[in-house]
Amino acid sequence: MKGFHLLKSLATISLGAVLMVGCSSGNTSAPAANEGGAKQEASTDGQEFTAKIGVVGFLSGSGAAYGEAQKAGLELALGELNEANKGKLKMELKFEDSGGKKEGAINAVNKLINQDNVVAIIGPTLSGEMFAAGPVANEAETPIFGISNTSEGINDIGEYVFRNSLPESIAIPTAMKAAVEKNSLKKVALIYASNDDFSVNGYKVMKATAEKMGLEITGEATFSNGDVDFSAQLTKLKQTNPDALLVSALYKEGSMVVKKARELGITGTILGGNGFNNPKVFEIAGPEAEGLIVATPFSPEKQDDKVQAFVKAFEAKYNKKPDQFAAQAYDSLYIMSQSLLAAGKADREELRGQLAQLKDFTGVSGNLSFDEKRNPIGDAVVVVAKEGKFVPFE
Ligand code: 1QQ
């Protein structure tokens, strides 16, 4: 069919904003190296040096599968890198569980900076946590690197804040364009978690994209993270007769929404955001996940040597395939390693400078290169749930 090639090109597009930093131009205004406590067996004389990196993850509670995937990706990378960097650099990871809570993330960041004396922090998992804890790290002049923060405004927190996660402002329109084209969508209904920054941001992107594409919005509904009954909202949305339901949520609530929507007889397209990029979706939604459309920067099915080597190593260690969260975590430690080696010592300020200069990084979650505004370029692929896994939507 005529739309087929167009669809394929829409499903894989060039993206412009993967790794971003908060400042807009040169780093000349950055303060002199923070002398207080950031030195860890620093070495500029060619000796091996140690760098302790903190990790703040959603390791327990309703989104623990995100944090577990991130931890697995980081630990796999750590083993590989400490082997490869022998005699030059030894990295140590110090994990802290935020429980997916802002308070938890703030406490973890404070502890890692002030007690554990880390050179940098990876995480926290949720955008809301980064909005709360990022300013603490930024104020303490400690690099903090988001690996799953997809909301607008993350890099505006400050010049010590970085991320390699694909923003929803790019991922969602990619998925929506592909779905609208293929499934001839005209009318959409939206549902989202109103007490989660990520979900609210995703909803805003979905709504703006729908408006831009000239789609009719038949209805909107909200719920809260922690809710388990979505019948009232979905029954109301069903009555508005949409062609598609757009869901902005984390995997637990999101999967329950998808399941309930199908049970209530909502038969049209269901499209979700970044929160669905985890195999838990299939556990929670079961066969009702079938047909769910999502965009992701990483697919374990991608026929690429680097990706397949990663998938193989991950499967050997954990006996399962990596998801996007594992892949972005894995990449982040490679970025840290490269930047620390370039810095030649475990120093927060030097590391921040190197992270800001990073160019042309090839990771498993895509090739990142960065323009003069440090907007990276990468690829997103649109996937659809089929028989218990995500496969290319084409
Ligand atoms: C964010 C996200 C979540 C889905 C991470 C788990 O993208 O909070 O920004």
mmCIF file of C-alpha atoms and ligand atoms in Angstrom:
data_model
loop_
_atom_site.group_PDB
_atom_site.id
_atom_site.type_symbol
_atom_site.label_atom_id
_atom_site.label_comp_id
_atom_site.label_asym_id
_atom_site.label_seq_id
_atom_site.Cartn_x
_atom_site.Cartn_y
_atom_site.Cartn_z
ATOM 1 C CA MET A 1 0.000 0.000 0.000
ATOM 2 C CA LYS A 2 0.994 3.557 -0.593
ATOM 3 C CA GLY A 3 1.346 4.478 3.053
ATOM 4 C CA PHE A 4 3.690 1.628 3.774
ATOM 5 C CA HIS A 5 7.003 3.283 2.946
ATOM 6 C CA LEU A 6 5.955 6.464 4.605
ATOM 7 C CA LEU A 7 5.014 4.466 7.642
ATOM 8 C CA LYS A 8 8.378 2.784 7.759
ATOM 9 C CA SER A 9 10.159 6.078 7.555
ATOM 10 C CA LEU A 10 7.945 7.456 10.272
ATOM 11 C CA ALA A 11 8.580 4.498 12.493
ATOM 12 C CA THR A 12 12.311 5.130 12.510
ATOM 13 C CA ILE A 13 13.154 8.764 12.635
ATOM 14 C CA SER A 14 16.127 10.804 13.510
ATOM 15 C CA LEU A 15 15.870 12.323 16.880
ATOM 16 C CA GLY A 16 17.389 15.426 18.210
ATOM 17 C CA ALA A 17 17.637 15.401 21.943
ATOM 18 C CA VAL A 18 18.977 12.417 23.776
ATOM 19 C CA LEU A 19 21.822 13.601 25.893
ATOM 20 C CA MET A 20 21.341 17.077 27.101
ATOM 21 C CA VAL A 21 22.884 19.337 29.640
ATOM 22 C CA GLY A 22 21.278 22.164 31.417
ATOM 23 C CA CYS A 23 23.426 25.062 30.359
ATOM 24 C CA SER A 24 22.990 26.621 26.986
ATOM 25 C CA SER A 25 26.525 27.392 25.947
ATOM 26 C CA GLY A 26 30.140 27.280 27.074
ATOM 27 C CA ASN A 27 31.117 26.264 30.527
ATOM 28 C CA THR A 28 33.218 29.268 31.289
ATOM 29 C CA SER A 29 30.908 30.330 34.053
ATOM 30 C CA ALA A 30 31.331 27.051 35.886
ATOM 31 C CA PRO A 31 32.909 27.547 39.279
ATOM 32 C CA ALA A 32 36.408 26.325 39.965
ATOM 33 C CA ALA A 33 36.724 22.661 40.858
ATOM 34 C CA ASN A 34 34.897 21.852 44.028
ATOM 35 C CA GLU A 35 37.657 21.119 46.447
ATOM 36 C CA GLY A 36 35.327 19.767 49.083
ATOM 37 C CA GLY A 37 35.313 16.033 49.175
ATOM 38 C CA ALA A 38 35.078 15.112 45.495
ATOM 39 C CA LYS A 39 38.553 13.645 45.263
ATOM 40 C CA GLN A 40 38.802 9.889 45.370
ATOM 41 C CA GLU A 41 42.234 8.465 44.935
ATOM 42 C CA ALA A 42 42.451 10.876 42.028
ATOM 43 C CA SER A 43 45.353 10.391 39.706
ATOM 44 C CA THR A 44 46.629 12.316 36.739
ATOM 45 C CA ASP A 45 49.953 10.492 36.550
ATOM 46 C CA GLY A 46 48.826 7.452 34.600
ATOM 47 C CA GLN A 47 48.167 5.352 37.707
ATOM 48 C CA GLU A 48 44.889 3.505 38.057
ATOM 49 C CA PHE A 49 42.335 5.593 39.862
ATOM 50 C CA THR A 50 39.077 4.696 41.535
ATOM 51 C CA ALA A 51 35.792 6.449 40.883
ATOM 52 C CA LYS A 52 32.809 5.862 43.104
ATOM 53 C CA ILE A 53 29.512 6.524 41.341
ATOM 54 C CA GLY A 54 26.185 6.699 43.126
ATOM 55 C CA VAL A 55 23.036 5.233 41.628
ATOM 56 C CA VAL A 56 19.551 6.252 42.719
ATOM 57 C CA GLY A 57 16.948 3.792 41.496
ATOM 58 C CA PHE A 58 13.270 2.924 41.888
ATOM 59 C CA LEU A 59 14.351 -0.413 43.395
ATOM 60 C CA SER A 60 11.331 -1.205 45.534
ATOM 61 C CA GLY A 61 7.608 -0.604 45.230
ATOM 62 C CA SER A 62 5.247 -0.288 42.301
ATOM 63 C CA GLY A 63 7.921 0.530 39.710
ATOM 64 C CA ALA A 64 10.690 -1.720 40.993
ATOM 65 C CA ALA A 65 11.054 -3.453 37.628
ATOM 66 C CA TYR A 66 12.386 -0.194 36.193
ATOM 67 C CA GLY A 67 15.050 0.044 38.895
ATOM 68 C CA GLU A 68 15.916 -3.650 38.635
ATOM 69 C CA ALA A 69 16.446 -3.337 34.877
ATOM 70 C CA GLN A 70 18.653 -0.309 35.427
ATOM 71 C CA LYS A 71 20.677 -2.053 38.116
ATOM 72 C CA ALA A 72 21.153 -5.085 35.888
ATOM 73 C CA GLY A 73 22.338 -2.950 32.966
ATOM 74 C CA LEU A 74 24.736 -1.022 35.176
ATOM 75 C CA GLU A 75 26.214 -4.117 36.822
ATOM 76 C CA LEU A 76 26.780 -5.793 33.472
ATOM 77 C CA ALA A 77 28.557 -2.669 32.192
ATOM 78 C CA LEU A 78 30.565 -2.380 35.409
ATOM 79 C CA GLY A 79 32.025 -5.862 35.027
ATOM 80 C CA GLU A 80 32.934 -5.284 31.406
ATOM 81 C CA LEU A 81 34.424 -1.865 31.997
ATOM 82 C CA ASN A 82 36.492 -2.740 35.051
ATOM 83 C CA GLU A 83 37.991 -5.554 33.018
ATOM 84 C CA ALA A 84 38.657 -3.354 30.002
ATOM 85 C CA ASN A 85 39.983 -0.430 32.067
ATOM 86 C CA LYS A 86 42.395 -2.478 34.216
ATOM 87 C CA GLY A 87 45.415 -0.390 35.204
ATOM 88 C CA LYS A 88 43.613 2.843 34.316
ATOM 89 C CA LEU A 89 40.276 3.145 36.049
ATOM 90 C CA LYS A 90 38.262 1.198 38.551
ATOM 91 C CA MET A 91 34.641 2.212 38.947
ATOM 92 C CA GLU A 92 32.526 1.371 41.976
ATOM 93 C CA LEU A 93 28.760 1.675 42.115
ATOM 94 C CA LYS A 94 26.861 2.584 45.260
ATOM 95 C CA PHE A 95 23.147 1.836 44.864
ATOM 96 C CA GLU A 96 20.433 3.651 46.789
ATOM 97 C CA ASP A 97 16.727 2.838 46.639
ATOM 98 C CA SER A 98 14.443 5.857 46.283
ATOM 99 C CA GLY A 99 11.256 3.791 46.331
ATOM 100 C CA GLY A 100 10.136 5.987 43.427
ATOM 101 C CA LYS A 101 9.501 8.850 45.852
ATOM 102 C CA LYS A 102 10.764 12.416 45.630
ATOM 103 C CA GLU A 103 11.734 12.425 49.300
ATOM 104 C CA GLY A 104 13.561 9.129 48.841
ATOM 105 C CA ALA A 105 15.477 10.510 45.872
ATOM 106 C CA ILE A 106 16.461 13.684 47.713
ATOM 107 C CA ASN A 107 17.692 11.702 50.731
ATOM 108 C CA ALA A 108 19.626 9.307 48.524
ATOM 109 C CA VAL A 109 21.303 12.112 46.597
ATOM 110 C CA ASN A 110 22.278 13.909 49.804
ATOM 111 C CA LYS A 111 23.713 10.736 51.263
ATOM 112 C CA LEU A 112 25.674 9.829 48.158
ATOM 113 C CA ILE A 113 27.174 13.293 47.859
ATOM 114 C CA ASN A 114 27.902 14.032 51.492
ATOM 115 C CA GLN A 115 28.568 10.640 53.043
ATOM 116 C CA ASP A 116 29.678 8.389 50.220
ATOM 117 C CA ASN A 117 31.584 11.116 48.464
ATOM 118 C CA VAL A 118 30.636 9.948 44.981
ATOM 119 C CA VAL A 119 32.047 11.664 41.903
ATOM 120 C CA ALA A 120 28.692 11.528 40.115
ATOM 121 C CA ILE A 121 25.189 10.115 40.375
ATOM 122 C CA ILE A 122 23.265 8.018 37.858
ATOM 123 C CA GLY A 123 19.464 8.283 38.164
ATOM 124 C CA PRO A 124 17.026 8.805 39.794
ATOM 125 C CA THR A 125 14.554 6.761 37.760
ATOM 126 C CA LEU A 126 11.501 9.015 37.517
ATOM 127 C CA SER A 127 11.292 12.510 36.072
ATOM 128 C CA GLY A 128 9.513 13.671 39.210
ATOM 129 C CA GLU A 129 12.370 12.373 41.323
ATOM 130 C CA MET A 130 14.897 14.165 39.111
ATOM 131 C CA PHE A 131 12.928 17.417 39.359
ATOM 132 C CA ALA A 132 13.134 17.053 43.158
ATOM 133 C CA ALA A 133 16.682 15.697 43.574
ATOM 134 C CA GLY A 134 18.461 17.127 40.527
ATOM 135 C CA PRO A 135 18.645 20.618 42.052
ATOM 136 C CA VAL A 136 20.312 19.149 45.168
ATOM 137 C CA ALA A 137 23.100 17.603 43.083
ATOM 138 C CA ASN A 138 23.338 20.686 40.905
ATOM 139 C CA GLU A 139 23.683 22.905 43.958
ATOM 140 C CA ALA A 140 26.392 20.579 45.283
ATOM 141 C CA GLU A 141 28.177 20.788 41.916
ATOM 142 C CA THR A 142 27.957 17.052 41.412
ATOM 143 C CA PRO A 143 27.127 15.633 37.977
ATOM 144 C CA ILE A 144 23.802 13.789 37.950
ATOM 145 C CA PHE A 145 22.943 11.684 34.930
ATOM 146 C CA GLY A 146 19.358 10.684 34.112
ATOM 147 C CA ILE A 147 18.954 7.389 32.305
ATOM 148 C CA SER A 148 15.162 7.295 32.163
ATOM 149 C CA ASN A 149 13.973 10.881 32.640
ATOM 150 C CA THR A 150 11.897 11.712 29.600
ATOM 151 C CA SER A 151 10.010 14.848 30.638
ATOM 152 C CA GLU A 152 10.520 18.312 29.277
ATOM 153 C CA GLY A 153 12.674 20.561 31.421
ATOM 154 C CA ILE A 154 15.035 17.981 32.930
ATOM 155 C CA ASN A 155 18.153 19.623 31.515
ATOM 156 C CA ASP A 156 16.911 23.053 32.578
ATOM 157 C CA ILE A 157 17.576 22.082 36.184
ATOM 158 C CA GLY A 158 21.175 23.111 35.812
ATOM 159 C CA GLU A 159 24.531 22.549 34.213
ATOM 160 C CA TYR A 160 25.390 19.474 36.297
ATOM 161 C CA VAL A 161 22.313 17.655 35.026
ATOM 162 C CA PHE A 162 22.648 15.310 32.050
ATOM 163 C CA ARG A 163 20.564 12.564 30.503
ATOM 164 C CA ASN A 164 20.722 9.979 27.761
ATOM 165 C CA SER A 165 17.015 9.168 27.825
ATOM 166 C CA LEU A 166 14.876 9.925 24.834
ATOM 167 C CA PRO A 167 12.366 12.682 25.667
ATOM 168 C CA GLU A 168 8.667 11.869 25.340
ATOM 169 C CA SER A 169 8.331 14.984 23.200
ATOM 170 C CA ILE A 170 10.121 12.977 20.509
ATOM 171 C CA ALA A 171 9.063 9.412 21.279
ATOM 172 C CA ILE A 172 5.304 9.981 21.587
ATOM 173 C CA PRO A 173 4.830 11.919 18.324
ATOM 174 C CA THR A 174 6.840 9.205 16.550
ATOM 175 C CA ALA A 175 4.490 6.515 17.839
ATOM 176 C CA MET A 176 1.361 8.591 17.241
ATOM 177 C CA LYS A 177 2.259 9.392 13.635
ATOM 178 C CA ALA A 178 2.878 5.734 12.871
ATOM 179 C CA ALA A 179 -0.364 4.648 14.545
ATOM 180 C CA VAL A 180 -2.521 7.355 12.963
ATOM 181 C CA GLU A 181 -1.146 6.520 9.529
ATOM 182 C CA LYS A 182 -1.484 2.772 9.777
ATOM 183 C CA ASN A 183 -4.735 2.574 11.718
ATOM 184 C CA SER A 184 -6.451 5.621 10.151
ATOM 185 C CA LEU A 185 -7.143 7.228 13.504
ATOM 186 C CA LYS A 186 -9.356 10.307 13.679
ATOM 187 C CA LYS A 187 -10.664 10.457 17.251
ATOM 188 C CA VAL A 188 -8.656 9.861 20.421
ATOM 189 C CA ALA A 189 -9.353 9.762 24.146
ATOM 190 C CA LEU A 190 -6.676 10.389 26.771
ATOM 191 C CA ILE A 191 -6.102 8.963 30.220
ATOM 192 C CA TYR A 192 -3.173 9.638 32.558
ATOM 193 C CA ALA A 193 -1.883 9.679 36.128
ATOM 194 C CA SER A 194 -2.336 13.215 37.374
ATOM 195 C CA ASN A 195 0.003 12.825 40.359
ATOM 196 C CA ASP A 196 3.137 11.824 38.460
ATOM 197 C CA ASP A 197 5.309 14.354 36.600
ATOM 198 C CA PHE A 198 6.271 11.891 33.876
ATOM 199 C CA SER A 199 2.654 10.878 33.201
ATOM 200 C CA VAL A 200 1.440 14.481 33.158
ATOM 201 C CA ASN A 201 4.218 15.455 30.758
ATOM 202 C CA GLY A 202 3.366 12.530 28.477
ATOM 203 C CA TYR A 203 -0.307 13.506 28.505
ATOM 204 C CA LYS A 204 0.598 17.054 27.481
ATOM 205 C CA VAL A 205 2.701 15.753 24.601
ATOM 206 C CA MET A 206 -0.102 13.402 23.504
ATOM 207 C CA LYS A 207 -2.667 16.181 23.597
ATOM 208 C CA ALA A 208 -0.466 18.690 21.751
ATOM 209 C CA THR A 209 0.408 16.076 19.135
ATOM 210 C CA ALA A 210 -3.257 15.136 18.649
ATOM 211 C CA GLU A 211 -4.145 18.788 18.179
ATOM 212 C CA LYS A 212 -1.281 19.317 15.752
ATOM 213 C CA MET A 213 -2.362 16.289 13.742
ATOM 214 C CA GLY A 214 -5.945 17.511 13.608
ATOM 215 C CA LEU A 215 -7.330 14.603 15.625
ATOM 216 C CA GLU A 216 -10.541 15.034 17.544
ATOM 217 C CA ILE A 217 -10.166 14.587 21.305
ATOM 218 C CA THR A 218 -13.337 12.832 22.435
ATOM 219 C CA GLY A 219 -12.587 12.777 26.155
ATOM 220 C CA GLU A 220 -10.002 12.932 28.920
ATOM 221 C CA ALA A 221 -9.729 11.175 32.268
ATOM 222 C CA THR A 222 -7.256 10.985 35.125
ATOM 223 C CA PHE A 223 -6.311 8.600 37.914
ATOM 224 C CA SER A 224 -3.639 8.513 40.604
ATOM 225 C CA ASN A 225 -0.625 6.253 40.947
ATOM 226 C CA GLY A 226 -1.678 3.624 43.441
ATOM 227 C CA ASP A 227 -5.225 3.351 42.056
ATOM 228 C CA VAL A 228 -6.437 -0.114 41.093
ATOM 229 C CA ASP A 229 -9.914 0.561 39.725
ATOM 230 C CA PHE A 230 -10.211 2.447 36.458
ATOM 231 C CA SER A 231 -13.708 1.278 35.446
ATOM 232 C CA ALA A 232 -15.533 4.576 35.931
ATOM 233 C CA GLN A 233 -13.064 6.588 33.843
ATOM 234 C CA LEU A 234 -12.816 3.994 31.089
ATOM 235 C CA THR A 235 -16.582 3.467 30.887
ATOM 236 C CA LYS A 236 -16.997 7.205 30.357
ATOM 237 C CA LEU A 237 -14.257 7.325 27.727
ATOM 238 C CA LYS A 238 -15.736 4.347 25.914
ATOM 239 C CA GLN A 239 -19.012 6.227 25.535
ATOM 240 C CA THR A 240 -17.161 8.974 23.619
ATOM 241 C CA ASN A 241 -16.382 6.360 20.967
ATOM 242 C CA PRO A 242 -12.692 7.061 20.253
ATOM 243 C CA ASP A 243 -10.632 5.268 17.585
ATOM 244 C CA ALA A 244 -7.715 5.190 19.994
ATOM 245 C CA LEU A 245 -6.980 5.398 23.688
ATOM 246 C CA LEU A 246 -3.771 7.243 24.602
ATOM 247 C CA VAL A 247 -2.401 6.192 27.982
ATOM 248 C CA SER A 248 0.300 8.096 29.872
ATOM 249 C CA ALA A 249 1.288 6.086 32.923
ATOM 250 C CA LEU A 250 3.931 3.978 34.634
ATOM 251 C CA TYR A 251 3.780 0.255 33.892
ATOM 252 C CA LYS A 252 1.728 -0.878 36.864
ATOM 253 C CA GLU A 253 -1.252 1.426 36.542
ATOM 254 C CA GLY A 254 -0.807 1.694 32.772
ATOM 255 C CA SER A 255 -1.043 -2.057 32.283
ATOM 256 C CA MET A 256 -4.118 -2.265 34.493
ATOM 257 C CA VAL A 257 -5.719 0.505 32.436
ATOM 258 C CA VAL A 258 -4.982 -1.379 29.195
ATOM 259 C CA LYS A 259 -6.387 -4.611 30.615
ATOM 260 C CA LYS A 260 -9.548 -2.965 31.919
ATOM 261 C CA ALA A 261 -10.079 -1.034 28.686
ATOM 262 C CA ARG A 262 -10.092 -4.274 26.704
ATOM 263 C CA GLU A 263 -12.325 -5.992 29.256
ATOM 264 C CA LEU A 264 -14.814 -3.146 28.942
ATOM 265 C CA GLY A 265 -14.884 -3.607 25.179
ATOM 266 C CA ILE A 266 -12.678 -0.734 24.053
ATOM 267 C CA THR A 267 -11.498 -2.366 20.843
ATOM 268 C CA GLY A 268 -9.573 0.404 19.097
ATOM 269 C CA THR A 269 -5.887 1.259 19.113
ATOM 270 C CA ILE A 270 -4.156 1.685 22.470
ATOM 271 C CA LEU A 271 -0.953 3.703 22.523
ATOM 272 C CA GLY A 272 1.260 4.400 25.498
ATOM 273 C CA GLY A 273 4.403 6.264 26.507
ATOM 274 C CA ASN A 274 7.813 5.343 27.850
ATOM 275 C CA GLY A 275 6.404 3.773 31.014
ATOM 276 C CA PHE A 276 5.267 0.726 29.004
ATOM 277 C CA ASN A 277 8.759 -0.212 27.845
ATOM 278 C CA ASN A 278 9.117 -3.011 30.376
ATOM 279 C CA PRO A 279 8.122 -6.697 30.197
ATOM 280 C CA LYS A 280 5.962 -6.290 33.327
ATOM 281 C CA VAL A 281 3.321 -4.983 30.941
ATOM 282 C CA PHE A 282 2.768 -8.528 29.690
ATOM 283 C CA GLU A 283 2.611 -9.948 33.193
ATOM 284 C CA ILE A 284 0.031 -7.426 34.361
ATOM 285 C CA ALA A 285 -2.079 -6.892 31.235
ATOM 286 C CA GLY A 286 -1.752 -10.483 30.015
ATOM 287 C CA PRO A 287 -3.215 -11.147 26.549
ATOM 288 C CA GLU A 288 -4.975 -7.775 26.750
ATOM 289 C CA ALA A 289 -1.583 -6.153 26.053
ATOM 290 C CA GLU A 290 -1.856 -7.377 22.452
ATOM 291 C CA GLY A 291 -1.716 -4.476 20.014
ATOM 292 C CA LEU A 292 -0.358 -1.880 22.448
ATOM 293 C CA ILE A 293 1.829 0.606 20.533
ATOM 294 C CA VAL A 294 4.888 2.338 22.053
ATOM 295 C CA ALA A 295 8.018 4.120 20.811
ATOM 296 C CA THR A 296 11.426 3.182 22.199
ATOM 297 C CA PRO A 297 15.062 4.006 21.454
ATOM 298 C CA PHE A 298 16.058 0.387 22.084
ATOM 299 C CA SER A 299 14.878 -2.938 20.770
ATOM 300 C CA PRO A 300 16.651 -6.207 21.653
ATOM 301 C CA GLU A 301 15.564 -7.432 18.226
ATOM 302 C CA LYS A 302 17.681 -4.860 16.396
ATOM 303 C CA GLN A 303 20.082 -6.504 13.964
ATOM 304 C CA ASP A 304 23.186 -4.631 14.996
ATOM 305 C CA ASP A 305 26.408 -6.242 16.244
ATOM 306 C CA LYS A 306 26.756 -4.063 19.297
ATOM 307 C CA VAL A 307 23.126 -4.507 20.299
ATOM 308 C CA GLN A 308 23.263 -8.265 19.783
ATOM 309 C CA ALA A 309 26.520 -8.585 21.776
ATOM 310 C CA PHE A 310 24.845 -6.699 24.619
ATOM 311 C CA VAL A 311 21.688 -8.821 24.417
ATOM 312 C CA LYS A 312 23.792 -11.987 24.473
ATOM 313 C CA ALA A 313 25.872 -10.875 27.473
ATOM 314 C CA PHE A 314 22.750 -9.726 29.302
ATOM 315 C CA GLU A 315 20.944 -13.003 28.641
ATOM 316 C CA ALA A 316 23.985 -14.994 29.772
ATOM 317 C CA LYS A 317 24.112 -13.102 33.068
ATOM 318 C CA TYR A 318 20.402 -12.706 33.810
ATOM 319 C CA ASN A 319 18.621 -15.294 31.687
ATOM 320 C CA LYS A 320 16.299 -12.739 30.117
ATOM 321 C CA LYS A 321 16.361 -10.082 27.430
ATOM 322 C CA PRO A 322 17.259 -6.513 28.365
ATOM 323 C CA ASP A 323 14.649 -3.796 28.061
ATOM 324 C CA GLN A 324 15.163 -0.150 27.231
ATOM 325 C CA PHE A 325 15.847 0.759 30.856
ATOM 326 C CA ALA A 326 18.670 -1.769 31.095
ATOM 327 C CA ALA A 327 20.097 -0.557 27.786
ATOM 328 C CA GLN A 328 20.132 3.119 28.708
ATOM 329 C CA ALA A 329 21.679 2.278 32.081
ATOM 330 C CA TYR A 330 24.346 0.156 30.398
ATOM 331 C CA ASP A 331 25.163 2.990 28.000
ATOM 332 C CA SER A 332 25.379 5.521 30.801
ATOM 333 C CA LEU A 333 28.241 3.708 32.505
ATOM 334 C CA TYR A 334 30.147 3.544 29.234
ATOM 335 C CA ILE A 335 29.637 7.301 28.938
ATOM 336 C CA MET A 336 30.871 7.733 32.528
ATOM 337 C CA SER A 337 33.902 5.551 31.852
ATOM 338 C CA GLN A 338 34.839 7.424 28.701
ATOM 339 C CA SER A 339 34.411 10.779 30.421
ATOM 340 C CA LEU A 340 36.328 9.740 33.560
ATOM 341 C CA LEU A 341 39.217 8.412 31.484
ATOM 342 C CA ALA A 342 39.305 11.697 29.593
ATOM 343 C CA ALA A 343 39.233 13.593 32.889
ATOM 344 C CA GLY A 344 42.119 11.436 34.165
ATOM 345 C CA LYS A 345 40.871 11.628 37.725
ATOM 346 C CA ALA A 346 37.772 11.252 39.836
ATOM 347 C CA ASP A 347 36.885 14.891 40.082
ATOM 348 C CA ARG A 348 33.337 16.200 39.866
ATOM 349 C CA GLU A 349 34.171 19.363 37.985
ATOM 350 C CA GLU A 350 36.485 17.676 35.501
ATOM 351 C CA LEU A 351 33.876 15.003 34.908
ATOM 352 C CA ARG A 352 31.145 17.564 34.343
ATOM 353 C CA GLY A 353 33.310 19.249 31.731
ATOM 354 C CA GLN A 354 33.989 15.967 29.954
ATOM 355 C CA LEU A 355 30.326 14.934 29.977
ATOM 356 C CA ALA A 356 29.417 18.286 28.461
ATOM 357 C CA GLN A 357 31.904 17.720 25.658
ATOM 358 C CA LEU A 358 30.872 14.183 24.807
ATOM 359 C CA LYS A 359 30.524 13.621 21.074
ATOM 360 C CA ASP A 360 29.610 10.708 18.832
ATOM 361 C CA PHE A 361 28.986 8.080 21.444
ATOM 362 C CA THR A 362 27.892 4.724 20.072
ATOM 363 C CA GLY A 363 25.734 2.902 22.557
ATOM 364 C CA VAL A 364 23.345 -0.009 22.532
ATOM 365 C CA SER A 365 20.377 2.348 22.818
ATOM 366 C CA GLY A 366 21.417 4.145 19.651
ATOM 367 C CA ASN A 367 24.160 6.262 18.217
ATOM 368 C CA LEU A 368 24.375 9.484 20.082
ATOM 369 C CA SER A 369 25.987 12.447 18.504
ATOM 370 C CA PHE A 370 25.522 15.975 19.579
ATOM 371 C CA ASP A 371 25.108 19.226 17.733
ATOM 372 C CA GLU A 372 26.537 22.556 18.869
ATOM 373 C CA LYS A 373 23.617 22.949 21.245
ATOM 374 C CA ARG A 374 24.427 19.496 22.592
ATOM 375 C CA ASN A 375 21.246 18.067 21.143
ATOM 376 C CA PRO A 376 22.053 14.451 20.406
ATOM 377 C CA ILE A 377 20.786 12.588 17.412
ATOM 378 C CA GLY A 378 19.478 9.050 17.741
ATOM 379 C CA ASP A 379 16.797 6.704 16.495
ATOM 380 C CA ALA A 380 13.433 5.705 17.895
ATOM 381 C CA VAL A 381 11.577 2.683 16.735
ATOM 382 C CA VAL A 382 7.841 2.087 17.103
ATOM 383 C CA VAL A 383 6.936 -1.282 18.525
ATOM 384 C CA VAL A 384 3.713 -3.159 19.098
ATOM 385 C CA ALA A 385 2.870 -5.820 21.662
ATOM 386 C CA LYS A 386 2.505 -9.200 20.019
ATOM 387 C CA GLU A 387 2.176 -12.549 21.797
ATOM 388 C CA GLY A 388 3.997 -11.457 24.918
ATOM 389 C CA LYS A 389 6.695 -9.244 23.481
ATOM 390 C CA PHE A 390 7.237 -6.035 21.596
ATOM 391 C CA VAL A 391 7.938 -6.394 17.876
ATOM 392 C CA PRO A 392 8.473 -3.716 15.204
ATOM 393 C CA PHE A 393 5.246 -1.933 14.246
ATOM 394 C CA GLU A 394 5.203 -2.084 10.471
HETATM 395 C C1 1QQ B 1 10.179 9.269 33.478
HETATM 396 C C2 1QQ B 1 9.983 8.031 32.711
HETATM 397 C C3 1QQ B 1 9.578 6.788 33.432
HETATM 398 C C4 1QQ B 1 8.787 5.874 32.560
HETATM 399 C C5 1QQ B 1 10.822 6.123 33.928
HETATM 400 C C6 1QQ B 1 10.601 4.811 34.587
HETATM 401 O O1 1QQ B 1 10.188 8.034 31.508
HETATM 402 O O2 1QQ B 1 9.872 9.310 34.675
HETATM 403 O O3 1QQ B 1 10.638 10.241 32.881
#
